[in-house]
Short mmCIF file of N, CA and C in Angstrom, two decimals:
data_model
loop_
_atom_site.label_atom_id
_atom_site.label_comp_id
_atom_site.label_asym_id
_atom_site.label_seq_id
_atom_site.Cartn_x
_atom_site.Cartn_y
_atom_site.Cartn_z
N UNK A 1 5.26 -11.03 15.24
CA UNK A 1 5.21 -9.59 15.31
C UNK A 1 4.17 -9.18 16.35
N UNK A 2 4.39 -8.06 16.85
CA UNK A 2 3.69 -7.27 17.74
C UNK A 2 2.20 -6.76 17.20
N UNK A 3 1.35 -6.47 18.51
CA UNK A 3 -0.22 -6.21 17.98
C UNK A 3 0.09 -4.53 16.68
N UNK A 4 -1.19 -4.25 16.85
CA UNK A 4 -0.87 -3.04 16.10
C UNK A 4 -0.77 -1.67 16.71
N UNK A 5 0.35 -0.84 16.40
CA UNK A 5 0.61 0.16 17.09
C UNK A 5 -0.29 1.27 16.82
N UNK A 6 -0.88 1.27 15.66
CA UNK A 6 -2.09 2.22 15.79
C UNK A 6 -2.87 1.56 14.62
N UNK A 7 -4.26 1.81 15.01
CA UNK A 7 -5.98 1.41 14.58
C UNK A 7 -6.03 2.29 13.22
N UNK A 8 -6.97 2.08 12.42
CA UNK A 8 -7.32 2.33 10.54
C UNK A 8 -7.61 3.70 11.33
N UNK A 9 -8.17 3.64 12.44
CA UNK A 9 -8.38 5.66 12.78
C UNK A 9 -7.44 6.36 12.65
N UNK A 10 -6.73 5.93 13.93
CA UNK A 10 -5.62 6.71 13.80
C UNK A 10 -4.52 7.01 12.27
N UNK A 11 -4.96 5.50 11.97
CA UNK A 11 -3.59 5.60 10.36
C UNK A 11 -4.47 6.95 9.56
N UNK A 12 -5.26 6.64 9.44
CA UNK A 12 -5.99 7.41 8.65
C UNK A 12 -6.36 9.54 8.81
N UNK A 13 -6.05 9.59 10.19
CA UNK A 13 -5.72 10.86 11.02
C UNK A 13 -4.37 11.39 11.01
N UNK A 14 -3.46 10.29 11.07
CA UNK A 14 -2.04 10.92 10.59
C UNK A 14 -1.79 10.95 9.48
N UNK A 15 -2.00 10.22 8.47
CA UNK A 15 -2.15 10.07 7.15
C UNK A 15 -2.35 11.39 6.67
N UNK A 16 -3.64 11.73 7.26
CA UNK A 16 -4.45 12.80 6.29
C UNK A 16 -3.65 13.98 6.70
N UNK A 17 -3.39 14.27 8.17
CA UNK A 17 -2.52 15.51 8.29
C UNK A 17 -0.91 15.20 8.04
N UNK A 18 -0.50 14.38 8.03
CA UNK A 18 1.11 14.37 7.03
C UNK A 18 1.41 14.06 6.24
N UNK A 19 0.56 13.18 5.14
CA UNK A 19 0.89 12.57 3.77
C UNK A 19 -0.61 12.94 3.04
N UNK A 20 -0.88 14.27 3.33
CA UNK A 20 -2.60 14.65 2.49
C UNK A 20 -2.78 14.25 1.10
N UNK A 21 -1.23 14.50 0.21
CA UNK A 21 -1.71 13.85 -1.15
C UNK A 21 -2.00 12.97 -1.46
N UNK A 22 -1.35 12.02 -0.41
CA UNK A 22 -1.84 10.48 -0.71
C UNK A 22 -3.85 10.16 -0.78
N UNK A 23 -4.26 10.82 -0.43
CA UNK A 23 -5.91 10.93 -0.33
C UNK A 23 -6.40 12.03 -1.24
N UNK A 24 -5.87 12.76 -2.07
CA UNK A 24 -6.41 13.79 -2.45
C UNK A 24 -7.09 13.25 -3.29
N UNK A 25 -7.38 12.61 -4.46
CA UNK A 25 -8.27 12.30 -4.69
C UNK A 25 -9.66 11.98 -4.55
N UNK A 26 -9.17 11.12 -3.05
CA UNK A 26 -10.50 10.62 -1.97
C UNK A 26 -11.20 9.30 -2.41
N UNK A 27 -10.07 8.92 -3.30
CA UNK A 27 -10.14 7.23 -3.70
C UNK A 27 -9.65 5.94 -3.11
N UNK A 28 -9.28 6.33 -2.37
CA UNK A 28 -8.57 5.80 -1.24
C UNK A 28 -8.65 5.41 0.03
N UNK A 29 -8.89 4.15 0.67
CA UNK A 29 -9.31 3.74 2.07
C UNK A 29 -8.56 2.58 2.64
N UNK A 30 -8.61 2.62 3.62
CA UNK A 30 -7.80 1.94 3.87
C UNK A 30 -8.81 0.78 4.94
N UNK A 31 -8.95 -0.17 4.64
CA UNK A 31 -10.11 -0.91 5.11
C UNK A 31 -9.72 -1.94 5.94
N UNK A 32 -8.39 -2.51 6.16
CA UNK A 32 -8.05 -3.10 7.59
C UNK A 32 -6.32 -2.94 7.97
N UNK A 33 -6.07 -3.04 9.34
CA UNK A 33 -4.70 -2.88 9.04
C UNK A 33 -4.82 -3.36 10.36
N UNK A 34 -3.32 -4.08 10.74
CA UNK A 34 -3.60 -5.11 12.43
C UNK A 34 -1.74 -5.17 13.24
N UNK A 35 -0.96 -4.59 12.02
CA UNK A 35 0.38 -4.34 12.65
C UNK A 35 1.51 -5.81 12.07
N UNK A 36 0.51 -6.44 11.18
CA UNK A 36 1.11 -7.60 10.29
C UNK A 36 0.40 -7.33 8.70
N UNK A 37 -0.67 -7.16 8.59
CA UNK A 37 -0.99 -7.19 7.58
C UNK A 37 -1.83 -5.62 7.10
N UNK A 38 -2.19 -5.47 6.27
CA UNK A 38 -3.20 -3.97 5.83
C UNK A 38 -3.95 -4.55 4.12
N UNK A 39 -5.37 -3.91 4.36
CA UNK A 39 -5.74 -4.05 3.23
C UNK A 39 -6.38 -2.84 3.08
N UNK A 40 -5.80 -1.82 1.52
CA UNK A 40 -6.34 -0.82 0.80
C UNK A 40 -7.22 -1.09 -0.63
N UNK A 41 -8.13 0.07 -0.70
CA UNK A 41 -8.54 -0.32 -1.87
C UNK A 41 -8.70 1.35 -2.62
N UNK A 42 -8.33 1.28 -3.81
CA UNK A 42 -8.15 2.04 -4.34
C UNK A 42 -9.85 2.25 -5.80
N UNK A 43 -10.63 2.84 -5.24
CA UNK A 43 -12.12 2.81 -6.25
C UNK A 43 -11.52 3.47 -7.50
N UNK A 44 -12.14 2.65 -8.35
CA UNK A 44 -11.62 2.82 -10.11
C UNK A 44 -11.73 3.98 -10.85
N UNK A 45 -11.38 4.81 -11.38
CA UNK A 45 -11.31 6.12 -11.87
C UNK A 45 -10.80 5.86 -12.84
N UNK A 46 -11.13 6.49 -14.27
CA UNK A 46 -10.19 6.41 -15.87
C UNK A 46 -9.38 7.08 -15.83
N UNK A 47 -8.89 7.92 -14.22
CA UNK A 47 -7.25 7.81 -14.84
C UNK A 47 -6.36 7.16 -14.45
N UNK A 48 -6.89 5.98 -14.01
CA UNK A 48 -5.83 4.98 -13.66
C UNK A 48 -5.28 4.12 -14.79
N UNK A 49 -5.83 4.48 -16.02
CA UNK A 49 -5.77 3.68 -17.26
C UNK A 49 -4.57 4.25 -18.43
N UNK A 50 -4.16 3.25 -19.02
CA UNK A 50 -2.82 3.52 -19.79
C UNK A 50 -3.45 3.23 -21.09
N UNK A 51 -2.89 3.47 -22.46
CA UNK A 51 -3.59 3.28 -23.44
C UNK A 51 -3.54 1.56 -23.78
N UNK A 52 -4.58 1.19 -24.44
CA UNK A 52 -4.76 -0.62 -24.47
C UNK A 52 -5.93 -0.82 -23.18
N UNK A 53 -5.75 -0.11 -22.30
CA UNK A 53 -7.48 -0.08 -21.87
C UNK A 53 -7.13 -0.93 -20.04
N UNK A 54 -5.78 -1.01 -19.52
CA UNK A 54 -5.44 -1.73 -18.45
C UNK A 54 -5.04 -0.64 -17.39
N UNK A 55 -5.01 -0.86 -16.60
CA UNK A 55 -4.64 -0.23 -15.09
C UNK A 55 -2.91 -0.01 -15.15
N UNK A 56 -2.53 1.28 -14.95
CA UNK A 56 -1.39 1.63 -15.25
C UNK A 56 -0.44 1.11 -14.32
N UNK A 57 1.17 0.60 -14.73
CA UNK A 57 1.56 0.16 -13.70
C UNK A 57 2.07 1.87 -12.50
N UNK A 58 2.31 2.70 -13.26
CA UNK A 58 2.49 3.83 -11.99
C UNK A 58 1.32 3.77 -10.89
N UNK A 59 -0.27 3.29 -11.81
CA UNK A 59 -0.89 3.21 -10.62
C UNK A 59 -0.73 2.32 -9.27
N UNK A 60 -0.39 0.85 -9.80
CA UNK A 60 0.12 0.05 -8.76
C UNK A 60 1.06 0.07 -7.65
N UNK A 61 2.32 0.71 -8.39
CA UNK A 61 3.36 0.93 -8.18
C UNK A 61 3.46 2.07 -6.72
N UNK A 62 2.20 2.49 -6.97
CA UNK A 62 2.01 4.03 -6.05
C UNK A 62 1.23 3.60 -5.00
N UNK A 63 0.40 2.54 -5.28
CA UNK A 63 -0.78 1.78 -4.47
C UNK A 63 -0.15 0.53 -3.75
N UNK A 64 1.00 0.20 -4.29
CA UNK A 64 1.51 -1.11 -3.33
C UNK A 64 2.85 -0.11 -2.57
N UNK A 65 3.01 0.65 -2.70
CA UNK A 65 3.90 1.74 -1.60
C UNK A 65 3.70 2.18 -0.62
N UNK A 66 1.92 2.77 -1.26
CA UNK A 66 1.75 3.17 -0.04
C UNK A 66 0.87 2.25 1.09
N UNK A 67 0.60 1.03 0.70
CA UNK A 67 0.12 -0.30 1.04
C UNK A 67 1.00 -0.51 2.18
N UNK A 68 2.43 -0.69 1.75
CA UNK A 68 3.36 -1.30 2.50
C UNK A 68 3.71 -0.03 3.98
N UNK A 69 3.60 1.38 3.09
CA UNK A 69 3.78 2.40 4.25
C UNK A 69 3.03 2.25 5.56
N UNK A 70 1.74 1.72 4.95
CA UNK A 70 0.17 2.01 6.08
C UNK A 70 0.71 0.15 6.26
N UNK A 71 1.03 -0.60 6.19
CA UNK A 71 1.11 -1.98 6.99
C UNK A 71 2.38 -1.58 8.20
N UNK A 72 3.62 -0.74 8.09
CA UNK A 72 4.72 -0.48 8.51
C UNK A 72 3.83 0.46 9.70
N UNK A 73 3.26 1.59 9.32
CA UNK A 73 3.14 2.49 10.67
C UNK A 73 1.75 1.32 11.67
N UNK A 74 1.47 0.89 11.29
CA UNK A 74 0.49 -0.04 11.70
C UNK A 74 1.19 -0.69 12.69
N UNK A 75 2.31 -0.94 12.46
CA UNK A 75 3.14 -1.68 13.48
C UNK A 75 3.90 -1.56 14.47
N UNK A 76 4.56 -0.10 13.75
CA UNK A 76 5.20 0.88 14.32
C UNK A 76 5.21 1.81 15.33
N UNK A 77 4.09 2.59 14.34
CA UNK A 77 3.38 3.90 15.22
C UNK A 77 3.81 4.90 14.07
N UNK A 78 3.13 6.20 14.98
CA UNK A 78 3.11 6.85 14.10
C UNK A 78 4.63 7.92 13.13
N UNK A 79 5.36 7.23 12.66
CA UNK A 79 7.03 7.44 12.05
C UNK A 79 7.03 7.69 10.73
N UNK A 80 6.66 9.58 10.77
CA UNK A 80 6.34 9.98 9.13
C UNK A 80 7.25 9.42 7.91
N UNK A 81 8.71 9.67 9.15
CA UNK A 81 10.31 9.39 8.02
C UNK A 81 10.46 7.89 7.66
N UNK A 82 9.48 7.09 7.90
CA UNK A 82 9.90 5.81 7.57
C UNK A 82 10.14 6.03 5.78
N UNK A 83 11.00 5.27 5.20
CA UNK A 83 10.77 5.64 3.51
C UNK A 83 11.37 4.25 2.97
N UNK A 84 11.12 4.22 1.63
CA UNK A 84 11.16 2.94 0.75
C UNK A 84 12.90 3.19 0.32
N UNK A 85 13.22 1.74 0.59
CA UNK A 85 14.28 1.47 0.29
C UNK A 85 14.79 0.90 -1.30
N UNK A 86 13.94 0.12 -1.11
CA UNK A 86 13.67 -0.61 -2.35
C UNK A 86 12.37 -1.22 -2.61
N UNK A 87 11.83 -1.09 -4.40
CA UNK A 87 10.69 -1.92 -4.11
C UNK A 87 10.44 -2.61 -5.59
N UNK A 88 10.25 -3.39 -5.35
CA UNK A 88 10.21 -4.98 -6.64
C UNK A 88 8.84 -5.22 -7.41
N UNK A 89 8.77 -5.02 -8.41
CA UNK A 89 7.19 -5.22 -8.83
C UNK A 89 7.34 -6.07 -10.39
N UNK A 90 6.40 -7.68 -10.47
CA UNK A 90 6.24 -7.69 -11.41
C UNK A 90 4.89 -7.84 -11.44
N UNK A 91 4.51 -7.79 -13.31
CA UNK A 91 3.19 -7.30 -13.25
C UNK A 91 2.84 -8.83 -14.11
N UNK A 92 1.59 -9.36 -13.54
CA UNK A 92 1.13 -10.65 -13.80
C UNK A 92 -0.06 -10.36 -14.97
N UNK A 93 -0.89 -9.96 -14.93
CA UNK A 93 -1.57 -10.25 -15.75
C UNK A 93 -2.62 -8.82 -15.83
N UNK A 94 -3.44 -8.35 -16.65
CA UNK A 94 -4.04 -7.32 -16.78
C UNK A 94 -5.00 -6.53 -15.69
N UNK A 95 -4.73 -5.45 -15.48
CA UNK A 95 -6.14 -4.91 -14.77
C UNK A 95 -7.16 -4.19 -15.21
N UNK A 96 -8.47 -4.93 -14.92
CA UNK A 96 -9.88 -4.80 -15.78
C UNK A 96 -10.05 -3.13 -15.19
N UNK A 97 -10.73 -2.63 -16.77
CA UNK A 97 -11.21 -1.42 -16.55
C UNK A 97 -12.16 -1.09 -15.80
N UNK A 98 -12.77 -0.53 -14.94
CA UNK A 98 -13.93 -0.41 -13.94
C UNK A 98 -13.71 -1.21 -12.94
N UNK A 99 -12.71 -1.42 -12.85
CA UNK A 99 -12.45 -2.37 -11.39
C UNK A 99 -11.68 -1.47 -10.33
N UNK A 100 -12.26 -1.17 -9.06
CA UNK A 100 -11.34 -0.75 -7.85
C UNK A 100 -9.90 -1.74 -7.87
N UNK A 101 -8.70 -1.42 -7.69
CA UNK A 101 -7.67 -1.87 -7.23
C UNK A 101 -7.41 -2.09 -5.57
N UNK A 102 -7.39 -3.44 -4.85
CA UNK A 102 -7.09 -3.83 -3.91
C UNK A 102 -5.55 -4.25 -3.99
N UNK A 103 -5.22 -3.49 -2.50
CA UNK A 103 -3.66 -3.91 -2.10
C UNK A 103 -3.51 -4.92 -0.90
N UNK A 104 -3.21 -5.86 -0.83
CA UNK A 104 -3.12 -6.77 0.73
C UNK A 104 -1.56 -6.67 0.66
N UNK A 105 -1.13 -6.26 1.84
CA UNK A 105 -0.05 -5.94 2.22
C UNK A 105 0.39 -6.97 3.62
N UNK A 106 1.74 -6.97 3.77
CA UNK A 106 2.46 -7.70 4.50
C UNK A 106 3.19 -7.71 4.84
N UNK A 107 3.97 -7.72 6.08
CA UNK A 107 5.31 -7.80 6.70
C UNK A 107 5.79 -9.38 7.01
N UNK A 108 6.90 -9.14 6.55
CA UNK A 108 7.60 -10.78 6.43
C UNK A 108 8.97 -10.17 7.28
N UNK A 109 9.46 -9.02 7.47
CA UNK A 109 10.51 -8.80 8.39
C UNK A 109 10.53 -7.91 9.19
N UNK A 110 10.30 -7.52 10.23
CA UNK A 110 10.60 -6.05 11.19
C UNK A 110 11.48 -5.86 11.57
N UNK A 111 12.79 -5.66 11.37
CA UNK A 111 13.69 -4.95 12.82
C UNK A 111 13.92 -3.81 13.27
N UNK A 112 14.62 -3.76 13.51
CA UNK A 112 15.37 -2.09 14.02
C UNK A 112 15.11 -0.92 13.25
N UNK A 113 15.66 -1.35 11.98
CA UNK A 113 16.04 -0.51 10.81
C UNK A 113 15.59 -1.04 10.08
N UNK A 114 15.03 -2.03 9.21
CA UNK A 114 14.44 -2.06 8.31
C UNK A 114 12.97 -2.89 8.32
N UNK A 115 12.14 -2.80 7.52
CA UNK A 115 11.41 -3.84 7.34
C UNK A 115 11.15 -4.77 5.96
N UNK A 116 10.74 -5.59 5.41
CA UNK A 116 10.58 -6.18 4.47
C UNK A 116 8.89 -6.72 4.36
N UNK A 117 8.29 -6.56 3.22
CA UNK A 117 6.97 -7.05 3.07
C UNK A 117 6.88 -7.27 1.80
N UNK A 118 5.25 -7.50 1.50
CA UNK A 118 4.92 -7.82 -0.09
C UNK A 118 3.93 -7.39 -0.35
N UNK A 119 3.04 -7.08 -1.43
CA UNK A 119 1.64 -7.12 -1.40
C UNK A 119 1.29 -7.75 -2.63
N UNK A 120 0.43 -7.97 -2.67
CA UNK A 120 -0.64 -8.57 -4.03
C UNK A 120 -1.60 -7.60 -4.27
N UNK A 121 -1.35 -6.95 -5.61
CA UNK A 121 -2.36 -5.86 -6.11
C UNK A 121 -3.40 -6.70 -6.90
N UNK A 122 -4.84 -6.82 -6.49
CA UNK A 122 -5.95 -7.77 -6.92
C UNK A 122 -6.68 -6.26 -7.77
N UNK A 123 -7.69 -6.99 -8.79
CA UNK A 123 -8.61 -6.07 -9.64
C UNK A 123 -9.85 -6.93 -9.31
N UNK A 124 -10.78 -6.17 -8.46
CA UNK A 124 -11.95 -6.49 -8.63
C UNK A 124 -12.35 -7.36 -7.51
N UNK A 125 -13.12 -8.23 -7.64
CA UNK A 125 -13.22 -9.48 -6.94
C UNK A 125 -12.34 -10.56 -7.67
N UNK A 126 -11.61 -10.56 -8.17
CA UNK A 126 -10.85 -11.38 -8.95
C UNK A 126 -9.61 -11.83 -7.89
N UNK A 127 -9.65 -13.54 -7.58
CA UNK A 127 -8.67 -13.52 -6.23
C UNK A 127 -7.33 -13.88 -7.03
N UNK A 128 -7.26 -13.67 -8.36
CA UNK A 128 -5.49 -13.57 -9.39
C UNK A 128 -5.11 -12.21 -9.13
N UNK A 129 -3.92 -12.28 -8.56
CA UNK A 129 -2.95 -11.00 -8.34
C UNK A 129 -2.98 -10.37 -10.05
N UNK A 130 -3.02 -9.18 -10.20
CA UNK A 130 -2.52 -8.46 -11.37
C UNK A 130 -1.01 -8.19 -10.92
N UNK A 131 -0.71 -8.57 -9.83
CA UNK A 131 0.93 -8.01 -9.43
C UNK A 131 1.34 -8.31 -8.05
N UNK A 132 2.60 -8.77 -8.30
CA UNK A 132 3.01 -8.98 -6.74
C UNK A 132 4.56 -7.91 -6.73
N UNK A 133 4.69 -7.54 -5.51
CA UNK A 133 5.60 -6.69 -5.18
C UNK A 133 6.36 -6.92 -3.92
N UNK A 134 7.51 -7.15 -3.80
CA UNK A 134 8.44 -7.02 -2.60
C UNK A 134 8.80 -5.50 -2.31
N UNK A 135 8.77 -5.31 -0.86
CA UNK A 135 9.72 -3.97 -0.64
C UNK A 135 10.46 -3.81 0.64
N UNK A 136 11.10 -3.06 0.76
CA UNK A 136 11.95 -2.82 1.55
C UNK A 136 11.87 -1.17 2.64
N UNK A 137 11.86 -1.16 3.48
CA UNK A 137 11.47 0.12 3.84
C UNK A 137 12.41 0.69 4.80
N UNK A 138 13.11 1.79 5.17
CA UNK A 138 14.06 1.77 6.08
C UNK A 138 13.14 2.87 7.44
N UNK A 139 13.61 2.20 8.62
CA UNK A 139 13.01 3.32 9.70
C UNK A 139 13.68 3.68 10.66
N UNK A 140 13.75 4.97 10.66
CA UNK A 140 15.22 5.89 11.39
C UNK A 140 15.13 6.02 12.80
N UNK A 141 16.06 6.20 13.06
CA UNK A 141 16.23 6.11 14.67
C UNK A 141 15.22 6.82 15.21
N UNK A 142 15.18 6.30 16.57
CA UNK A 142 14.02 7.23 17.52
C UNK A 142 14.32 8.64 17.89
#
């Protein structure tokens, strides 16, 4: 794959002026991204928590999406309409309360029209995935 089509600045400048909810919180950073890979981290808040005291899977689910979005324009450029085609999640093992959620994201396919990646949603410093996810993303003509 190709270098990266735009820098954590820029993702983070288009981001904020076309996908603002995704940050509204302001829990959210996006701490490397290179046009193959991206790593987010999501700082721990109690409402990421489901009852039983674990990290909700909507939270993941929302955090390895938009993982895969910010690895895709990374590569891309900046292509608001790119959107999820499909996306695969199972959930491995618990996520500790007070723990930030990390996403490492990945592209395993680019073409034309689609791409394919994965990420591993980690809790903490803990290097056991709480979840791995395949997805699929489609990106529309120029």
């Amino acid at each position: 794959m190709a270098a990266a089509k735009m820098s954590v600045a820029e993702l983070e400048k288009f981001l904020h002026d076309e996908f603002p909810q995704a940050f509204k919180g302001g829990d959210i950073t996006i701490e490397s991204a290179d046009g193959e890979t991206c790593l987010l981290r999501q700082r721990y808040n109690d409402n990421m928590l489901r009852p039983g005291g674990t990290v909700s899977g909507p939270t993941l689910m929302a955090m390895a999406d938009f993982a895969m979005y910010v690895v895709l324009l990374s590569a891309i450029g900046p292509v608001g309409l790119a959107v999820t085609t499909s996306l695969n999640i199972n959930f491995l093992r618990k996520g500790q309360p007070g723990q930030d959620v990390l996403a490492a994201a990945r592209l395993l396919k680019l073409g034309k029209r689609l791409a394919v990646g994965e990420v591993n949603l980690l809790s903490g410093t803990s290097p056991d995935p709480i979840a791995h996810v395949t997805s699929t993303y489609s990106i529309p003509n120029k």
